[in-house]
């Protein structure tokens, strides 16, 4: 890394800082291990019965809570993969839902129609997602800027229409199709096995984070960064941005398709909601909410969004909202209205997302302190 | 023969609807580099405004005769007002940050349909159109619904007005110049921000008119209608070449016709796919769209 990125300032002490006491230094070095500690906590969550009132409905280890946390982790991972395009390469794709839905629908359809067991079906589903991303990516990357966004949106819309129209009865139309319980491994079916599904979602998250962080630091990742900053300059250097963009597109598509397979396990079926443009837009909201182009931002955004989405749904249906006057009750009963408004506010008030908030607060404090000192001197 | 006539006129009617949405979208994009995701919401505002007025909530407006014209005018005015508010409150503070402008319109595009379905329910509402426009007329042996002609006439009128406005007026000149080179116009000391508001107002009016007449075309209004039409309008804008109104007009005709014919001669729903295939094919041949303007 030659440039100063926010990741660096997050992870370590600034190099110009005065030598700190050894105890504080050791503490800071320990603090660097927080992702590993968090992972350990997450791994052991199913055995915990810690109640988190307000945050979750039941204790931490109850199936309902585990299901919600698993969804949060899944969408955190999905947003991290999506940010490979948006934050790392500067490609605003509006069709990411298509590859996610391909993972879900293709796996489910292979299990239902061909009668294959889960693992080969999942591999085929993943392959379908990768091939589709390669095909559609190679066409839509012929456009640049907003044109690319519109074309990806059009392709995703075509997929959504196809799923809704239900040709040959493969997709189940608006109802979607439940996954066949007899084709799935027994350890992944039923409410008493929620912990296993939770661990799968966690594994998917760790895999996505590992892949994204690794490739972003690779030479290819540097080129992506260059494309994001100035595509023309990359071209002048003798590299073809098209190929690099296609690699990013296919990799993000593959991660999304894998996420689709995990989603199929987690929710026990394929639903047409995952194919809609609203679904891609919600991924976009997650990334921007958390902080695009940062190491943990999309993950934080995905977790926050998914949690808020579920809890807002509960809030909207709760007695507290029903008792409000109509002016407040009507908009508050619509989670999408709340999310849309929240998104506009985040774009305005939090450029850089939630993860940039501590930095911004620190900067604001740093700016106000000398000002306060100066004013004191003047008054004296 | 009669089937072809019917399909052609229906396709042109649909194309007219796409043009009403896409013309404003294309101008806004060309001038400001903003892909307005809230454009579908403006269409919904127009549709619901007209529906609300025509259902007898607005004195003097109704579902027949002059009352219906008044209702459409009310819906269009509501959409125009919403567009101006959108520009002033959401787009303008994010001036010089095009990507964040797009993101903010995404938020508005999510919130407005949700608000509409909170107020009037998520289900489709029957649209009270005038009896004179709900019938059909005979042409070369085909029974063509009258409202298709109304749509085509409205789109042609909007196209003519836009052509005159862009080609003959001073404001139009500023907008055209801004589409070509915003920095140069600003350097000449012209306030492009006024042109932004103006273009948003025009785009909002066209989209809202599209919403009002779309109620006639579909026979109902629902909160999701705007968003689904918006996606085809995007296709039209890309195919027509970004920022070109003439290109948008030609592309809407092509998209409307392809969709209708493919829906009739193959299974229903394949027409929507055919449109996307058409888009992909066009991009492979000419990445810059019909009129050759690069994005």
XYZ file of C-alpha atoms in Angstrom:
675
model
C 0.000 0.000 0.000
C 1.593 3.221 -1.065
C -1.320 5.499 -0.372
C -2.709 6.223 3.068
C -6.028 4.441 3.260
C -8.561 4.644 6.029
C -7.842 0.984 6.806
C -4.363 1.865 7.892
C -5.395 4.648 10.178
C -8.025 2.357 11.641
C -5.706 -0.555 12.250
C -2.564 0.957 13.666
C -1.273 4.006 15.502
C -0.217 6.960 13.359
C 3.548 6.707 12.749
C 4.243 10.216 14.016
C 2.705 9.543 17.450
C 5.004 10.031 20.461
C 6.264 6.782 22.062
C 3.502 5.592 24.365
C 3.815 3.721 27.638
C 4.602 0.004 27.042
C 1.307 -1.075 28.626
C -0.726 1.107 26.270
C 1.400 -0.123 23.374
C 0.711 -3.739 24.243
C -2.975 -2.961 24.576
C -2.985 -1.400 21.139
C -1.245 -4.412 19.656
C -3.819 -6.664 21.308
C -6.635 -4.490 19.996
C -5.463 -5.315 16.506
C -6.699 -8.863 17.078
C -10.311 -7.757 17.489
C -11.549 -9.478 14.310
C -10.260 -12.829 15.586
C -11.846 -12.216 18.990
C -15.141 -11.253 17.360
C -15.014 -14.365 15.197
C -14.502 -16.486 18.310
C -17.503 -14.822 19.971
C -19.604 -15.379 16.845
C -18.513 -19.022 16.608
C -19.649 -19.709 20.162
C -22.894 -17.731 19.937
C -25.179 -20.792 19.502
C -24.188 -22.053 22.969
C -24.909 -18.747 24.630
C -28.187 -17.906 26.318
C -27.356 -14.236 26.778
C -30.501 -12.125 26.421
C -30.123 -8.946 24.363
C -33.392 -7.092 25.030
C -34.226 -4.578 22.325
C -31.656 -6.003 19.935
C -33.092 -9.496 19.639
C -36.412 -11.081 20.545
C -35.073 -14.123 22.349
C -31.754 -15.104 23.974
C -28.705 -15.198 21.713
C -28.654 -18.961 21.201
C -32.377 -19.387 20.443
C -33.231 -20.491 16.887
C -35.064 -17.229 16.084
C -32.133 -15.060 17.106
C -29.613 -17.315 15.366
C -31.659 -17.163 12.168
C -31.682 -13.354 12.272
C -27.952 -13.136 13.050
C -27.206 -15.599 10.245
C -29.199 -13.443 7.819
C -27.299 -10.379 9.036
C -23.975 -12.126 8.444
C -25.094 -13.382 5.024
C -26.086 -9.904 3.873
C -22.958 -8.424 5.401
C -20.962 -10.832 3.246
C -23.103 -10.159 0.194
C -22.605 -6.416 0.562
C -18.857 -6.968 0.931
C -18.842 -8.890 -2.352
C -20.956 -6.223 -4.052
C -18.530 -3.552 -2.912
C -15.859 -5.300 -4.951
C -17.629 -3.625 -7.871
C -18.884 -0.381 -6.365
C -16.209 0.613 -3.889
C -13.136 -1.110 -5.308
C -13.556 -0.860 -9.069
C -16.043 2.004 -9.270
C -18.667 0.001 -11.184
C -22.230 0.850 -10.169
C -24.053 -2.372 -11.045
C -27.811 -2.451 -10.606
C -28.102 -6.112 -11.481
C -26.300 -7.884 -8.682
C -29.523 -9.527 -7.479
C -29.536 -11.591 -10.667
C -26.417 -13.585 -9.732
C -27.589 -14.059 -6.175
C -30.955 -15.296 -7.410
C -29.257 -17.539 -9.966
C -27.398 -19.269 -7.138
C -30.655 -19.787 -5.266
C -32.911 -20.741 -8.156
C -30.447 -22.856 -10.143
C -29.472 -24.928 -7.094
C -33.089 -25.401 -6.081
C -34.246 -26.247 -9.581
C -31.490 -28.827 -10.078
C -32.448 -30.478 -6.781
C -36.155 -30.465 -7.647
C -36.052 -31.362 -11.331
C -32.921 -33.487 -11.728
C -33.146 -34.983 -8.265
C -29.455 -34.500 -7.554
C -28.290 -34.257 -3.941
C -27.506 -30.883 -2.439
C -23.747 -30.605 -2.959
C -23.609 -31.288 -6.721
C -26.661 -29.046 -7.141
C -24.951 -26.251 -5.256
C -21.874 -26.608 -7.462
C -24.046 -26.434 -10.584
C -25.856 -23.404 -9.158
C -22.557 -21.685 -8.496
C -21.361 -22.536 -12.005
C -24.580 -21.131 -13.491
C -24.053 -17.881 -11.603
C -20.435 -17.604 -12.775
C -21.299 -18.320 -16.410
C -24.174 -15.842 -16.409
C -21.968 -13.171 -14.834
C -19.275 -13.789 -17.443
C -21.765 -13.613 -20.309
C -23.764 -10.577 -19.176
C -20.720 -8.829 -17.766
C -18.908 -9.060 -21.075
C -21.864 -7.362 -22.796
C -22.683 -4.701 -20.204
C -19.039 -3.695 -19.680
C -19.048 -2.430 -23.236
C -20.817 0.554 -21.732
C -19.136 2.753 -19.178
C -20.435 4.909 -16.361
C -24.175 5.151 -15.892
C -24.811 3.318 -19.158
C -23.306 0.220 -17.546
C -25.619 0.653 -14.553
C -28.673 0.858 -16.777
C -27.725 -2.187 -18.826
C -27.077 -4.346 -15.766
C -30.450 -3.199 -14.470
C -32.120 -4.209 -17.729
C -30.568 -7.693 -17.625
C -31.541 -8.182 -13.999
C -35.065 -7.049 -14.836
C -35.222 -9.617 -17.620
C -34.240 -12.278 -15.082
C -36.871 -11.038 -12.683
C -39.563 -11.155 -15.373
C -38.480 -14.666 -16.354
C -38.805 -15.853 -12.760
C -42.218 -14.200 -12.338
C -43.614 -15.598 -15.605
C -42.544 -19.076 -14.575
C -41.748 -20.751 -17.914
C -42.165 -24.514 -17.701
C -43.096 -24.294 -14.028
C -39.430 -24.261 -12.959
C -39.447 -21.158 -10.801
C -42.833 -21.268 -9.116
C -43.731 -17.740 -10.206
C -44.736 -15.338 -7.469
C -44.907 -18.084 -4.859
C -41.320 -19.198 -5.326
C -40.433 -22.808 -4.563
C -39.540 -24.480 -1.312
C -36.331 -26.509 -1.183
C -36.913 -30.280 -1.069
C -36.146 -31.367 2.477
C -35.293 -34.934 1.431
C -32.493 -33.777 -0.881
C -30.811 -31.672 1.775
C -28.420 -33.181 4.334
C -30.370 -34.016 7.482
C -28.120 -31.780 9.582
C -29.320 -28.722 7.659
C -33.069 -29.220 7.989
C -35.338 -28.295 10.848
C -35.424 -25.687 13.546
C -33.190 -27.721 15.885
C -30.349 -27.466 13.353
C -30.409 -23.674 13.024
C -26.953 -23.542 14.610
C -25.475 -25.462 11.656
C -27.019 -23.032 9.179
C -25.692 -20.179 11.280
C -22.183 -21.602 11.082
C -22.504 -21.971 7.313
C -23.482 -18.299 7.023
C -20.516 -17.391 9.227
C -18.198 -19.504 7.064
C -19.520 -17.770 3.937
C -18.817 -14.409 5.536
C -15.262 -15.376 6.492
C -14.637 -16.752 2.998
C -15.976 -13.600 1.337
C -13.923 -11.326 3.581
C -10.798 -13.406 2.959
C -11.276 -13.437 -0.826
C -12.137 -9.744 -1.087
C -9.306 -8.564 1.158
C -6.822 -10.817 -0.566
C -7.662 -9.817 -4.152
C -7.898 -6.145 -3.291
C -4.284 -6.296 -2.123
C -3.168 -8.265 -5.182
C -1.790 -6.602 -8.355
C -5.233 -6.983 -9.918
C -6.687 -5.100 -6.974
C -4.263 -2.240 -7.609
C -5.450 -2.024 -11.188
C -9.072 -1.953 -9.968
C -8.148 0.929 -7.716
C -6.569 2.661 -10.701
C -9.688 2.106 -12.798
C -11.821 3.555 -10.017
C -9.651 6.649 -9.754
C -8.960 7.247 -13.432
C -9.729 4.669 -16.070
C -8.056 6.609 -18.864
C -4.746 6.593 -17.012
C -4.855 2.811 -16.686
C -5.379 2.621 -20.430
C -2.450 4.933 -21.064
C -0.276 2.625 -18.937
C -0.936 -0.063 -21.535
C -3.481 -2.135 -19.611
C -6.924 -3.002 -20.910
C -9.434 -1.990 -18.228
C -12.137 -4.163 -19.836
C -10.484 -7.443 -18.808
C -9.839 -6.298 -15.259
C -13.392 -5.034 -14.899
C -14.712 -8.339 -16.199
C -12.641 -10.242 -13.617
C -14.106 -8.075 -10.854
C -17.612 -8.575 -12.246
C -17.316 -12.358 -12.475
C -15.691 -12.686 -9.054
C -18.422 -10.574 -7.461
C -21.019 -12.609 -9.367
C -19.502 -15.869 -8.101
C -19.541 -14.651 -4.495
C -23.158 -13.540 -4.929
C -24.156 -16.920 -6.401
C -22.538 -18.696 -3.455
C -24.454 -16.358 -1.163
C -27.612 -17.392 -3.010
C -26.909 -21.030 -2.152
C -26.472 -20.116 1.529
C -29.716 -18.110 1.365
C -31.523 -21.143 -0.045
C -30.411 -23.195 2.955
C -31.187 -20.450 5.436
C -34.706 -19.641 4.271
C -35.537 -23.082 2.905
C -36.585 -21.947 -0.556
C -36.305 -19.563 -3.471
C -38.437 -16.400 -3.461
C -38.908 -13.992 -6.388
C -38.191 -11.020 -4.081
C -34.497 -11.823 -4.414
C -34.623 -11.223 -8.176
C -36.116 -7.729 -8.082
C -34.268 -4.476 -8.627
C -35.342 -3.506 -5.099
C -33.087 -6.273 -3.842
C -30.037 -4.848 -5.627
C -30.978 -1.394 -4.408
C -31.066 -2.702 -0.842
C -27.522 -4.074 -1.348
C -26.531 -0.613 -2.535
C -28.123 0.913 0.557
C -26.144 -1.504 2.762
C -22.822 -0.624 1.130
C -23.396 3.122 1.254
C -24.791 2.955 4.778
C -21.695 1.170 6.048
C -19.107 2.914 3.920
C -18.189 2.001 0.361
C -14.604 1.023 -0.406
C -13.627 0.393 3.206
C -12.578 -2.888 4.740
C -15.423 -3.377 7.200
C -17.959 -0.828 5.939
C -20.101 -3.059 3.699
C -20.170 -5.751 6.372
C -21.301 -3.289 9.031
C -23.850 -1.820 6.631
C -25.229 -5.238 5.684
C -25.595 -6.292 9.297
C -27.174 -2.976 10.341
C -29.572 -2.906 7.385
C -30.747 -6.498 7.786
C -31.211 -6.094 11.502
C -33.045 -2.768 11.040
C -35.172 -4.237 8.260
C -36.407 -7.048 10.505
C -36.770 -4.957 13.605
C -38.490 -2.124 11.726
C -40.926 -4.674 10.369
C -41.687 -5.672 13.957
C -41.874 -2.023 14.979
C -44.236 -1.218 12.125
C -46.616 -3.941 13.254
C -46.303 -3.167 16.942
C -48.878 -1.577 19.237
C -46.740 1.508 19.850
C -47.021 2.512 16.173
C -50.706 1.608 15.943
C -51.440 4.071 18.741
C -49.859 7.030 16.929
C -51.844 9.674 15.048
C -52.330 8.941 11.349
C -49.757 11.468 10.127
C -47.000 9.513 11.883
C -48.517 6.042 11.782
C -49.013 5.801 8.018
C -45.371 6.385 6.981
C -43.978 4.487 9.975
C -45.922 1.377 9.004
C -43.857 1.128 5.787
C -40.360 -0.275 6.357
C -39.363 0.697 2.801
C -40.326 4.297 3.473
C -38.167 4.344 6.573
C -35.270 2.736 4.722
C -35.538 5.089 1.762
C -35.574 8.115 4.031
C -32.735 6.704 6.100
C -30.732 6.209 2.914
C -31.192 9.805 1.771
C -30.142 10.967 5.233
C -27.039 8.753 5.205
C -26.013 10.082 1.793
C -26.345 13.615 3.154
C -25.120 13.432 6.689
C -22.677 10.526 6.619
C -20.602 10.671 3.451
C -18.338 7.635 3.731
C -20.837 5.698 5.813
C -20.988 4.531 9.409
C -17.378 3.279 9.597
C -16.027 6.739 8.785
C -18.014 8.202 11.674
C -15.309 7.792 14.394
C -12.699 9.383 12.096
C -14.987 12.259 11.300
C -15.802 12.822 14.967
C -12.096 12.773 15.818
C -11.362 15.232 13.011
C -14.180 17.492 14.181
C -12.834 17.410 17.745
C -9.309 18.102 16.501
C -10.558 21.073 14.583
C -12.625 22.531 17.410
C -9.916 22.225 20.085
C -7.328 24.625 18.595
C -10.174 26.991 17.781
C -11.269 26.966 21.428
C -7.702 27.581 22.605
C -7.305 30.428 20.177
C -10.503 32.079 21.356
C -9.368 31.746 24.964
C -6.100 33.466 24.128
C -7.931 36.296 22.448
C -10.245 36.891 25.387
C -7.294 36.932 27.751
C -53.823 -7.569 -41.321
C -56.187 -6.404 -38.588
C -53.947 -8.031 -35.952
C -50.900 -6.227 -37.311
C -52.737 -2.884 -37.249
C -53.906 -3.472 -33.698
C -50.462 -4.561 -32.521
C -48.806 -1.610 -34.259
C -51.115 0.942 -32.659
C -50.911 -0.729 -29.249
C -47.141 -0.882 -29.554
C -47.014 2.774 -30.522
C -49.220 3.586 -27.516
C -46.828 1.757 -25.222
C -43.891 3.451 -26.928
C -45.587 6.807 -26.331
C -45.802 5.971 -22.631
C -42.106 5.060 -22.585
C -41.245 8.267 -24.396
C -43.092 10.398 -21.851
C -40.985 8.855 -19.092
C -37.726 8.626 -21.031
C -37.621 12.145 -22.489
C -37.279 13.805 -19.087
C -34.951 11.072 -17.878
C -32.725 11.561 -20.910
C -32.583 15.347 -20.558
C -31.833 15.156 -16.852
C -29.115 12.622 -17.491
C -27.624 14.575 -20.363
C -27.530 17.825 -18.454
C -26.599 16.720 -14.952
C -25.179 13.194 -15.286
C -27.862 12.194 -12.823
C -29.665 8.952 -13.420
C -32.908 9.881 -11.728
C -34.173 6.781 -9.939
C -36.983 8.852 -8.486
C -38.394 9.439 -11.975
C -40.731 6.470 -11.588
C -41.922 8.021 -8.341
C -42.785 11.234 -10.223
C -44.831 9.137 -12.637
C -46.641 7.539 -9.700
C -47.323 10.961 -8.196
C -48.891 12.028 -11.503
C -50.921 8.847 -11.738
C -52.203 9.031 -8.166
C -52.826 12.771 -8.436
C -54.992 12.246 -11.498
C -56.747 9.280 -9.942
C -57.403 11.253 -6.752
C -58.769 14.260 -8.638
C -60.825 12.200 -11.069
C -62.422 10.200 -8.255
C -64.212 13.370 -7.183
C -61.854 14.712 -4.527
C -61.082 17.880 -6.476
C -64.025 20.248 -7.046
C -64.758 20.568 -10.751
C -62.662 17.548 -11.718
C -64.228 14.243 -12.576
C -63.951 11.208 -14.752
C -65.632 12.675 -17.823
C -65.236 15.505 -20.298
C -63.604 18.696 -19.075
C -63.459 17.312 -15.547
C -61.040 14.647 -16.707
C -58.836 17.201 -18.464
C -58.743 19.116 -15.195
C -57.848 15.922 -13.329
C -54.972 15.206 -15.738
C -53.807 18.818 -15.401
C -53.915 18.450 -11.619
C -51.904 15.223 -11.714
C -49.342 16.759 -14.064
C -49.050 19.828 -11.864
C -48.551 17.614 -8.803
C -45.785 15.715 -10.589
C -44.115 18.943 -11.727
C -44.211 20.325 -8.214
C -42.786 17.084 -6.830
C -39.974 17.223 -9.414
C -39.069 20.806 -8.515
C -39.111 19.937 -4.826
C -36.916 16.915 -5.532
C -34.399 19.054 -7.381
C -34.309 21.791 -4.772
C -34.301 19.608 -1.666
C -32.390 16.482 -2.692
C -30.367 17.092 -5.854
C -29.134 20.647 -5.414
C -27.401 20.224 -2.022
C -25.367 17.403 -3.576
C -24.234 19.564 -6.477
C -20.898 18.405 -7.974
C -21.349 14.931 -6.490
C -23.204 13.094 -9.289
C -22.870 9.637 -7.806
C -24.337 10.733 -4.505
C -27.120 12.498 -6.366
C -27.975 9.162 -7.985
C -27.892 7.423 -4.602
C -30.173 10.030 -3.052
C -32.711 9.544 -5.847
C -32.569 5.794 -5.141
C -33.669 6.568 -1.587
C -36.502 8.789 -2.793
C -37.461 6.143 -5.358
C -37.847 3.613 -2.526
C -39.625 5.944 -0.130
C -42.286 7.509 -2.376
C -43.939 4.281 -3.644
C -43.868 2.992 -0.042
C -45.595 6.171 1.092
C -48.198 5.847 -1.681
C -48.941 2.273 -0.717
C -49.138 3.326 2.952
C -51.781 5.922 2.118
C -53.817 4.176 -0.559
C -52.886 0.538 -0.107
C -50.544 -1.712 -2.070
C -53.285 -3.045 -4.358
C -54.119 -1.657 -7.777
C -56.949 0.896 -7.874
C -59.333 1.008 -10.842
C -58.714 4.157 -12.856
C -61.796 6.267 -13.628
C -61.315 7.169 -17.281
C -63.879 9.033 -19.400
C -66.353 6.857 -21.274
C -65.329 8.492 -24.561
C -61.798 7.146 -24.166
C -62.650 3.652 -22.986
C -64.195 2.468 -26.248
C -62.646 1.221 -29.455
C -62.787 2.353 -33.071
C -62.483 0.436 -36.317
C -59.387 0.885 -38.476
C -58.620 -1.457 -41.407
C -60.707 -4.127 -39.753
C -59.077 -3.831 -36.323
C -60.853 -2.681 -33.169
C -58.317 -0.292 -31.631
C -58.798 1.127 -28.128
C -59.192 4.910 -28.311
C -56.825 5.606 -25.410
C -53.854 4.366 -27.467
C -54.454 7.290 -29.817
C -54.629 9.695 -26.883
C -51.257 8.440 -25.686
C -49.675 8.744 -29.117
C -51.089 12.263 -29.529
C -49.821 13.291 -26.094
C -46.339 11.920 -26.817
C -46.222 13.681 -30.187
C -47.314 16.909 -28.529
C -44.639 16.580 -25.854
C -42.034 15.802 -28.509
C -43.066 18.872 -30.540
C -43.069 21.120 -27.486
C -39.651 19.834 -26.441
C -38.270 20.341 -29.947
C -39.572 23.908 -30.050
C -38.421 24.608 -26.524
C -34.941 23.197 -27.043
C -34.481 24.571 -30.538
C -36.175 27.967 -30.437
C -35.987 29.415 -26.944
C -33.133 30.903 -24.965
C -33.686 28.564 -22.014
C -33.660 25.667 -24.441
C -30.384 26.891 -25.837
C -28.879 26.926 -22.341
C -30.153 23.410 -21.679
C -28.822 22.121 -25.011
C -25.473 23.750 -24.416
C -25.413 22.349 -20.877
C -26.038 18.834 -22.210
C -23.097 19.254 -24.586
C -20.612 20.859 -22.200
C -21.672 21.925 -18.753
C -18.312 23.383 -17.779
C -18.234 25.683 -20.795
C -21.727 27.028 -20.118
C -20.784 27.730 -16.505
C -17.596 29.439 -17.657
C -19.660 31.744 -19.857
C -21.324 33.045 -16.719
C -24.675 31.347 -17.208
C -26.327 29.904 -14.106
C -26.782 26.249 -15.051
C -28.576 25.563 -11.789
C -31.678 27.356 -13.075
C -31.554 25.101 -16.125
C -31.354 22.097 -13.792
C -34.536 23.079 -11.993
C -36.214 23.805 -15.313
C -35.226 20.434 -16.777
C -36.446 18.676 -13.652
C -39.766 20.495 -13.926
C -40.127 19.533 -17.594
C -39.102 15.941 -16.938
C -41.460 15.721 -13.979
C -44.335 17.135 -16.026
C -43.767 14.644 -18.860
C -43.449 11.719 -16.451
C -46.545 12.771 -14.512
C -48.503 13.120 -17.752
C -47.248 9.637 -18.609
C -48.537 8.442 -15.246
C -51.940 10.034 -15.761
C -52.321 8.546 -19.234
C -50.736 5.269 -18.117
C -53.757 4.951 -15.842
C -55.890 4.976 -18.989
C -53.633 2.469 -20.727
C -53.521 -0.049 -17.884
C -56.980 0.778 -16.504
C -55.592 0.948 -12.964
C -52.952 2.595 -10.807
C -50.680 0.877 -8.301
C -47.626 2.044 -6.353
C -45.195 -0.210 -8.240
C -46.267 0.912 -11.732
C -43.788 3.788 -11.885
C -40.805 1.627 -11.022
C -41.600 -1.053 -13.594
C -42.103 1.525 -16.355
C -38.912 3.272 -15.284
C -36.798 0.245 -16.131
C -38.047 0.190 -19.724
C -37.494 3.926 -19.872
C -33.871 3.255 -18.871
C -33.570 0.807 -21.751
C -35.007 3.450 -24.076
C -32.557 6.077 -22.823
C -29.560 3.783 -23.318
C -30.725 2.691 -26.763
C -31.487 6.223 -27.860
C -28.097 7.540 -26.811
C -27.856 9.328 -23.490
C -29.216 12.847 -23.428
C -30.800 12.793 -26.871
C -34.546 13.445 -27.000
C -34.839 12.475 -30.664
C -33.008 9.225 -29.991
C -35.300 8.519 -27.056
C -38.326 9.015 -29.344
C -37.042 6.552 -31.947
C -35.976 4.022 -29.329
C -39.357 4.172 -27.541
C -41.149 3.383 -30.771
C -38.810 0.446 -31.390
C -39.131 -0.884 -27.839
C -42.929 -0.523 -27.759
C -43.379 -2.290 -31.088
C -40.927 -5.113 -30.348
C -42.562 -5.727 -26.991
C -46.102 -5.890 -28.367
C -45.270 -8.064 -31.368
C -43.092 -10.461 -29.368
C -45.755 -10.709 -26.654
C -48.385 -11.610 -29.234
C -46.470 -13.950 -31.516
C -44.551 -15.782 -28.786
C -45.733 -16.431 -25.233
C -46.729 -13.509 -23.051
C -43.823 -12.046 -21.105
C -41.293 -12.904 -23.779
C -41.764 -9.415 -25.184
C -40.111 -7.938 -22.110
C -37.199 -10.304 -22.631
C -37.058 -9.476 -26.334
C -36.542 -5.832 -25.414
C -33.511 -6.697 -23.309
C -32.136 -8.949 -26.062
C -32.605 -6.053 -28.494
C -30.675 -3.814 -26.122
C -27.831 -6.329 -25.802
C -27.657 -6.760 -29.573
C -27.586 -3.014 -30.140
C -24.824 -2.579 -27.583
C -22.726 -5.248 -29.243
C -23.044 -3.483 -32.591
C -23.031 0.128 -31.434
C -21.948 0.641 -27.819
C -22.897 4.309 -27.984
C -26.594 3.830 -28.770
C -28.662 4.774 -31.794
C -27.576 8.379 -32.092
C -23.931 7.695 -31.431
C -23.609 9.816 -28.314
C -21.207 8.290 -25.835
C -22.277 8.041 -22.229
